């Protein structure tokens, strides 16, 4: 079990997740409980912290830990990954997910929103991480995704139902298991062999039943969705968030912005040919994913232009290699390429996901009273999100889980 050490980080430049600019000559006092006790000009923080251990970061940059809002730790894509998941018993599955969780944390993702896992293993993993038995990000999970009979994700352990009563039952089952949110598949996608992206898959009364039950129990609902018409209907029924949105329109994104419906674009999944090849996915899946790319890109640009609240999510494993970085960082770079200002992109991976999760009082920024979930970079993230390629240290709750240069041990 990892125990936080009271320490003061000095000689650093800070992006705090609140202001858009960089603050130089800052100090961060991390308490023995793993929360931030003071942050500000270094001399003021040192005075306040007294004789706490001092760690010199040699002028590097500190920012909040990242949140990835579309994660599957038991990724069930057709191919090598899916085969490994499905032939594993429950104990083996938890170990596979624990390894992915550890890699996710080391990649700088200190919080992950899971949107469809297998055999309720995510709840055991969450408990292990919370108790300190397993290294991994803070987990918020939907449990199993929900779909209609034969709907998107059924091969990857989404639970099937038909009719409003069936979906009410499945929603309550996930809440009973401890789900923090509900994930429902309302259209086809790229990974279903006998569907297309624009196949509508839930009737209005079925989706309305999910939303009603979830909201009554204080949970939000996010939906795997491709076509604009399915998204429009879902938004009008009270949906909270859209995943992928492969074929959004200007009109629908305006409606999403008006209703405050969030968007997690996962833009990497329609332009990750090498990952698909490495995963051994069938040719039809790769062709469908890559051919969706141009329209998916337009969807993201519509959402940016019309002010839809956007949060980062990769769908690919957060730590997966992509263009000499990770899928998480590449997703951020793509969002900027599509027209999102750097300041907004950074917030889409820090404070804004915390807001959606209802955790803005404890996560998402470097402020007094919040968890000391911190990244240390060589380069300035406010100039370019590609600075995250220079990540070399990760703290979660004040504990160092990655320290490439040994600087967090260089204390006096």
PDB file of N, CA and C in Angstrom, residues 205-250:
ATOM      1  N   UNK A 205     -39.065   4.461 -26.135  1.00  0.00           N
ATOM      2  CA  UNK A 205     -39.507   4.078 -24.789  1.00  0.00           C
ATOM      3  C   UNK A 205     -38.430   3.294 -24.052  1.00  0.00           C
ATOM      4  N   UNK A 206     -37.584   2.560 -24.782  1.00  0.00           N
ATOM      5  CA  UNK A 206     -36.492   1.822 -24.154  1.00  0.00           C
ATOM      6  C   UNK A 206     -35.442   2.776 -23.590  1.00  0.00           C
ATOM      7  N   UNK A 207     -35.030   3.752 -24.414  1.00  0.00           N
ATOM      8  CA  UNK A 207     -34.039   4.715 -23.944  1.00  0.00           C
ATOM      9  C   UNK A 207     -34.604   5.593 -22.837  1.00  0.00           C
ATOM     10  N   UNK A 208     -35.863   5.985 -22.978  1.00  0.00           N
ATOM     11  CA  UNK A 208     -36.489   6.804 -21.935  1.00  0.00           C
ATOM     12  C   UNK A 208     -36.516   6.066 -20.601  1.00  0.00           C
ATOM     13  N   UNK A 209     -36.707   4.750 -20.642  1.00  0.00           N
ATOM     14  CA  UNK A 209     -36.721   3.968 -19.404  1.00  0.00           C
ATOM     15  C   UNK A 209     -35.352   3.984 -18.740  1.00  0.00           C
ATOM     16  N   UNK A 210     -34.289   3.846 -19.535  1.00  0.00           N
ATOM     17  CA  UNK A 210     -32.937   3.897 -18.984  1.00  0.00           C
ATOM     18  C   UNK A 210     -32.679   5.246 -18.334  1.00  0.00           C
ATOM     19  N   UNK A 211     -32.988   6.306 -19.064  1.00  0.00           N
ATOM     20  CA  UNK A 211     -32.714   7.656 -18.569  1.00  0.00           C
ATOM     21  C   UNK A 211     -33.513   7.942 -17.304  1.00  0.00           C
ATOM     22  N   UNK A 212     -34.766   7.563 -17.294  1.00  0.00           N
ATOM     23  CA  UNK A 212     -35.621   7.835 -16.130  1.00  0.00           C
ATOM     24  C   UNK A 212     -35.090   7.138 -14.882  1.00  0.00           C
ATOM     25  N   UNK A 213     -34.782   5.848 -15.005  1.00  0.00           N
ATOM     26  CA  UNK A 213     -34.285   5.107 -13.843  1.00  0.00           C
ATOM     27  C   UNK A 213     -32.946   5.679 -13.369  1.00  0.00           C
ATOM     28  N   UNK A 214     -32.035   5.900 -14.321  1.00  0.00           N
ATOM     29  CA  UNK A 214     -30.716   6.413 -13.949  1.00  0.00           C
ATOM     30  C   UNK A 214     -30.823   7.761 -13.259  1.00  0.00           C
ATOM     31  N   UNK A 215     -31.604   8.663 -13.814  1.00  0.00           N
ATOM     32  CA  UNK A 215     -31.734   9.991 -13.227  1.00  0.00           C
ATOM     33  C   UNK A 215     -32.421   9.930 -11.862  1.00  0.00           C
ATOM     34  N   UNK A 216     -33.406   9.043 -11.726  1.00  0.00           N
ATOM     35  CA  UNK A 216     -34.063   8.892 -10.424  1.00  0.00           C
ATOM     36  C   UNK A 216     -33.071   8.454  -9.356  1.00  0.00           C
ATOM     37  N   UNK A 217     -32.070   7.683  -9.757  1.00  0.00           N
ATOM     38  CA  UNK A 217     -31.064   7.179  -8.830  1.00  0.00           C
ATOM     39  C   UNK A 217     -29.816   8.045  -8.799  1.00  0.00           C
ATOM     40  N   UNK A 218     -29.864   9.225  -9.423  1.00  0.00           N
ATOM     41  CA  UNK A 218     -28.749  10.154  -9.360  1.00  0.00           C
ATOM     42  C   UNK A 218     -27.579   9.792 -10.241  1.00  0.00           C
ATOM     43  N   UNK A 219     -27.829   9.004 -11.312  1.00  0.00           N
ATOM     44  CA  UNK A 219     -26.774   8.640 -12.253  1.00  0.00           C
ATOM     45  C   UNK A 219     -27.013   9.312 -13.592  1.00  0.00           C
ATOM     46  N   UNK A 220     -25.921   9.641 -14.280  1.00  0.00           N
ATOM     47  CA  UNK A 220     -26.013  10.167 -15.631  1.00  0.00           C
ATOM     48  C   UNK A 220     -25.956   9.023 -16.635  1.00  0.00           C
ATOM     49  N   UNK A 221     -26.409   9.310 -17.853  1.00  0.00           N
ATOM     50  CA  UNK A 221     -26.437   8.308 -18.914  1.00  0.00           C
ATOM     51  C   UNK A 221     -25.625   8.807 -20.096  1.00  0.00           C
ATOM     52  N   UNK A 222     -24.718   7.968 -20.560  1.00  0.00           N
ATOM     53  CA  UNK A 222     -23.989   8.263 -21.789  1.00  0.00           C
ATOM     54  C   UNK A 222     -24.322   7.202 -22.824  1.00  0.00           C
ATOM     55  N   UNK A 223     -24.282   7.591 -24.093  1.00  0.00           N
ATOM     56  CA  UNK A 223     -24.726   6.684 -25.147  1.00  0.00           C
ATOM     57  C   UNK A 223     -23.691   6.534 -26.243  1.00  0.00           C
ATOM     58  N   UNK A 224     -23.360   5.281 -26.557  1.00  0.00           N
ATOM     59  CA  UNK A 224     -22.666   5.002 -27.815  1.00  0.00           C
ATOM     60  C   UNK A 224     -23.641   5.367 -28.923  1.00  0.00           C
ATOM     61  N   UNK A 225     -23.202   6.238 -29.837  1.00  0.00           N
ATOM     62  CA  UNK A 225     -24.112   6.701 -30.884  1.00  0.00           C
ATOM     63  C   UNK A 225     -23.335   7.105 -32.119  1.00  0.00           C
ATOM     64  N   UNK A 226     -23.892   6.797 -33.275  1.00  0.00           N
ATOM     65  CA  UNK A 226     -23.274   7.183 -34.535  1.00  0.00           C
ATOM     66  C   UNK A 226     -24.033   8.248 -35.278  1.00  0.00           C
ATOM     67  N   UNK A 227     -25.268   7.958 -35.734  1.00  0.00           N
ATOM     68  CA  UNK A 227     -25.978   8.876 -36.630  1.00  0.00           C
ATOM     69  C   UNK A 227     -26.641  10.045 -35.911  1.00  0.00           C
ATOM     70  N   UNK A 228     -26.759  11.143 -36.621  1.00  0.00           N
ATOM     71  CA  UNK A 228     -27.324  12.364 -36.045  1.00  0.00           C
ATOM     72  C   UNK A 228     -28.756  12.171 -35.580  1.00  0.00           C
ATOM     73  N   UNK A 229     -29.546  11.425 -36.314  1.00  0.00           N
ATOM     74  CA  UNK A 229     -30.954  11.279 -35.946  1.00  0.00           C
ATOM     75  C   UNK A 229     -31.103  10.525 -34.625  1.00  0.00           C
ATOM     76  N   UNK A 230     -30.318   9.484 -34.426  1.00  0.00           N
ATOM     77  CA  UNK A 230     -30.370   8.770 -33.146  1.00  0.00           C
ATOM     78  C   UNK A 230     -29.939   9.676 -31.996  1.00  0.00           C
ATOM     79  N   UNK A 231     -28.926  10.505 -32.239  1.00  0.00           N
ATOM     80  CA  UNK A 231     -28.468  11.438 -31.214  1.00  0.00           C
ATOM     81  C   UNK A 231     -29.542  12.469 -30.915  1.00  0.00           C
ATOM     82  N   UNK A 232     -30.169  12.997 -31.964  1.00  0.00           N
ATOM     83  CA  UNK A 232     -31.215  14.012 -31.757  1.00  0.00           C
ATOM     84  C   UNK A 232     -32.321  13.468 -30.863  1.00  0.00           C
ATOM     85  N   UNK A 233     -32.800  12.268 -31.168  1.00  0.00           N
ATOM     86  CA  UNK A 233     -33.868  11.674 -30.368  1.00  0.00           C
ATOM     87  C   UNK A 233     -33.423  11.475 -28.926  1.00  0.00           C
ATOM     88  N   UNK A 234     -32.189  11.034 -28.748  1.00  0.00           N
ATOM     89  CA  UNK A 234     -31.687  10.794 -27.394  1.00  0.00           C
ATOM     90  C   UNK A 234     -31.556  12.087 -26.605  1.00  0.00           C
ATOM     91  N   UNK A 235     -31.068  13.132 -27.250  1.00  0.00           N
ATOM     92  CA  UNK A 235     -30.935  14.432 -26.589  1.00  0.00           C
ATOM     93  C   UNK A 235     -32.306  14.937 -26.141  1.00  0.00           C
ATOM     94  N   UNK A 236     -33.283  14.794 -26.977  1.00  0.00           N
ATOM     95  CA  UNK A 236     -34.628  15.259 -26.629  1.00  0.00           C
ATOM     96  C   UNK A 236     -35.238  14.446 -25.489  1.00  0.00           C
ATOM     97  N   UNK A 237     -34.748  13.214 -25.314  1.00  0.00           N
ATOM     98  CA  UNK A 237     -35.238  12.374 -24.220  1.00  0.00           C
ATOM     99  C   UNK A 237     -34.495  12.614 -22.910  1.00  0.00           C
ATOM    100  N   UNK A 238     -33.434  13.440 -22.954  1.00  0.00           N
ATOM    101  CA  UNK A 238     -32.731  13.788 -21.722  1.00  0.00           C
ATOM    102  C   UNK A 238     -31.374  13.156 -21.545  1.00  0.00           C
ATOM    103  N   UNK A 239     -30.756  12.656 -22.609  1.00  0.00           N
ATOM    104  CA  UNK A 239     -29.426  12.059 -22.531  1.00  0.00           C
ATOM    105  C   UNK A 239     -28.408  13.067 -21.991  1.00  0.00           C
ATOM    106  N   UNK A 240     -27.385  12.561 -21.284  1.00  0.00           N
ATOM    107  CA  UNK A 240     -26.373  13.424 -20.689  1.00  0.00           C
ATOM    108  C   UNK A 240     -25.091  13.542 -21.504  1.00  0.00           C
ATOM    109  N   UNK A 241     -24.755  12.527 -22.306  1.00  0.00           N
ATOM    110  CA  UNK A 241     -23.467  12.531 -22.994  1.00  0.00           C
ATOM    111  C   UNK A 241     -23.522  11.614 -24.212  1.00  0.00           C
ATOM    112  N   UNK A 242     -22.781  11.977 -25.248  1.00  0.00           N
ATOM    113  CA  UNK A 242     -22.690  11.202 -26.482  1.00  0.00           C
ATOM    114  C   UNK A 242     -21.258  10.702 -26.656  1.00  0.00           C
ATOM    115  N   UNK A 243     -21.117   9.401 -26.919  1.00  0.00           N
ATOM    116  CA  UNK A 243     -19.813   8.812 -27.230  1.00  0.00           C
ATOM    117  C   UNK A 243     -19.686   8.639 -28.748  1.00  0.00           C
ATOM    118  N   UNK A 244     -18.569   8.993 -29.284  1.00  0.00           N
ATOM    119  CA  UNK A 244     -18.221   8.833 -30.703  1.00  0.00           C
ATOM    120  C   UNK A 244     -18.908   9.872 -31.594  1.00  0.00           C
ATOM    121  N   UNK A 245     -20.230   9.773 -31.731  1.00  0.00           N
ATOM    122  CA  UNK A 245     -20.963  10.701 -32.591  1.00  0.00           C
ATOM    123  C   UNK A 245     -20.366  10.766 -33.990  1.00  0.00           C
ATOM    124  N   UNK A 246     -20.269   9.625 -34.646  1.00  0.00           N
ATOM    125  CA  UNK A 246     -19.555   9.551 -35.922  1.00  0.00           C
ATOM    126  C   UNK A 246     -20.153  10.429 -37.015  1.00  0.00           C
ATOM    127  N   UNK A 247     -21.469  10.698 -36.931  1.00  0.00           N
ATOM    128  CA  UNK A 247     -22.134  11.393 -38.038  1.00  0.00           C
ATOM    129  C   UNK A 247     -22.998  12.550 -37.537  1.00  0.00           C
ATOM    130  N   UNK A 248     -22.451  13.367 -36.650  1.00  0.00           N
ATOM    131  CA  UNK A 248     -23.185  14.521 -36.136  1.00  0.00           C
ATOM    132  C   UNK A 248     -23.306  15.597 -37.204  1.00  0.00           C
ATOM    133  N   UNK A 249     -24.322  16.419 -37.049  1.00  0.00           N
ATOM    134  CA  UNK A 249     -24.554  17.537 -37.967  1.00  0.00           C
ATOM    135  C   UNK A 249     -24.468  18.856 -37.223  1.00  0.00           C
ATOM    136  N   UNK A 250     -24.431  19.926 -37.988  1.00  0.00           N
ATOM    137  CA  UNK A 250     -24.442  21.257 -37.391  1.00  0.00           C
ATOM    138  C   UNK A 250     -25.686  21.434 -36.521  1.00  0.00           C
TER     139      UNK A 250
END
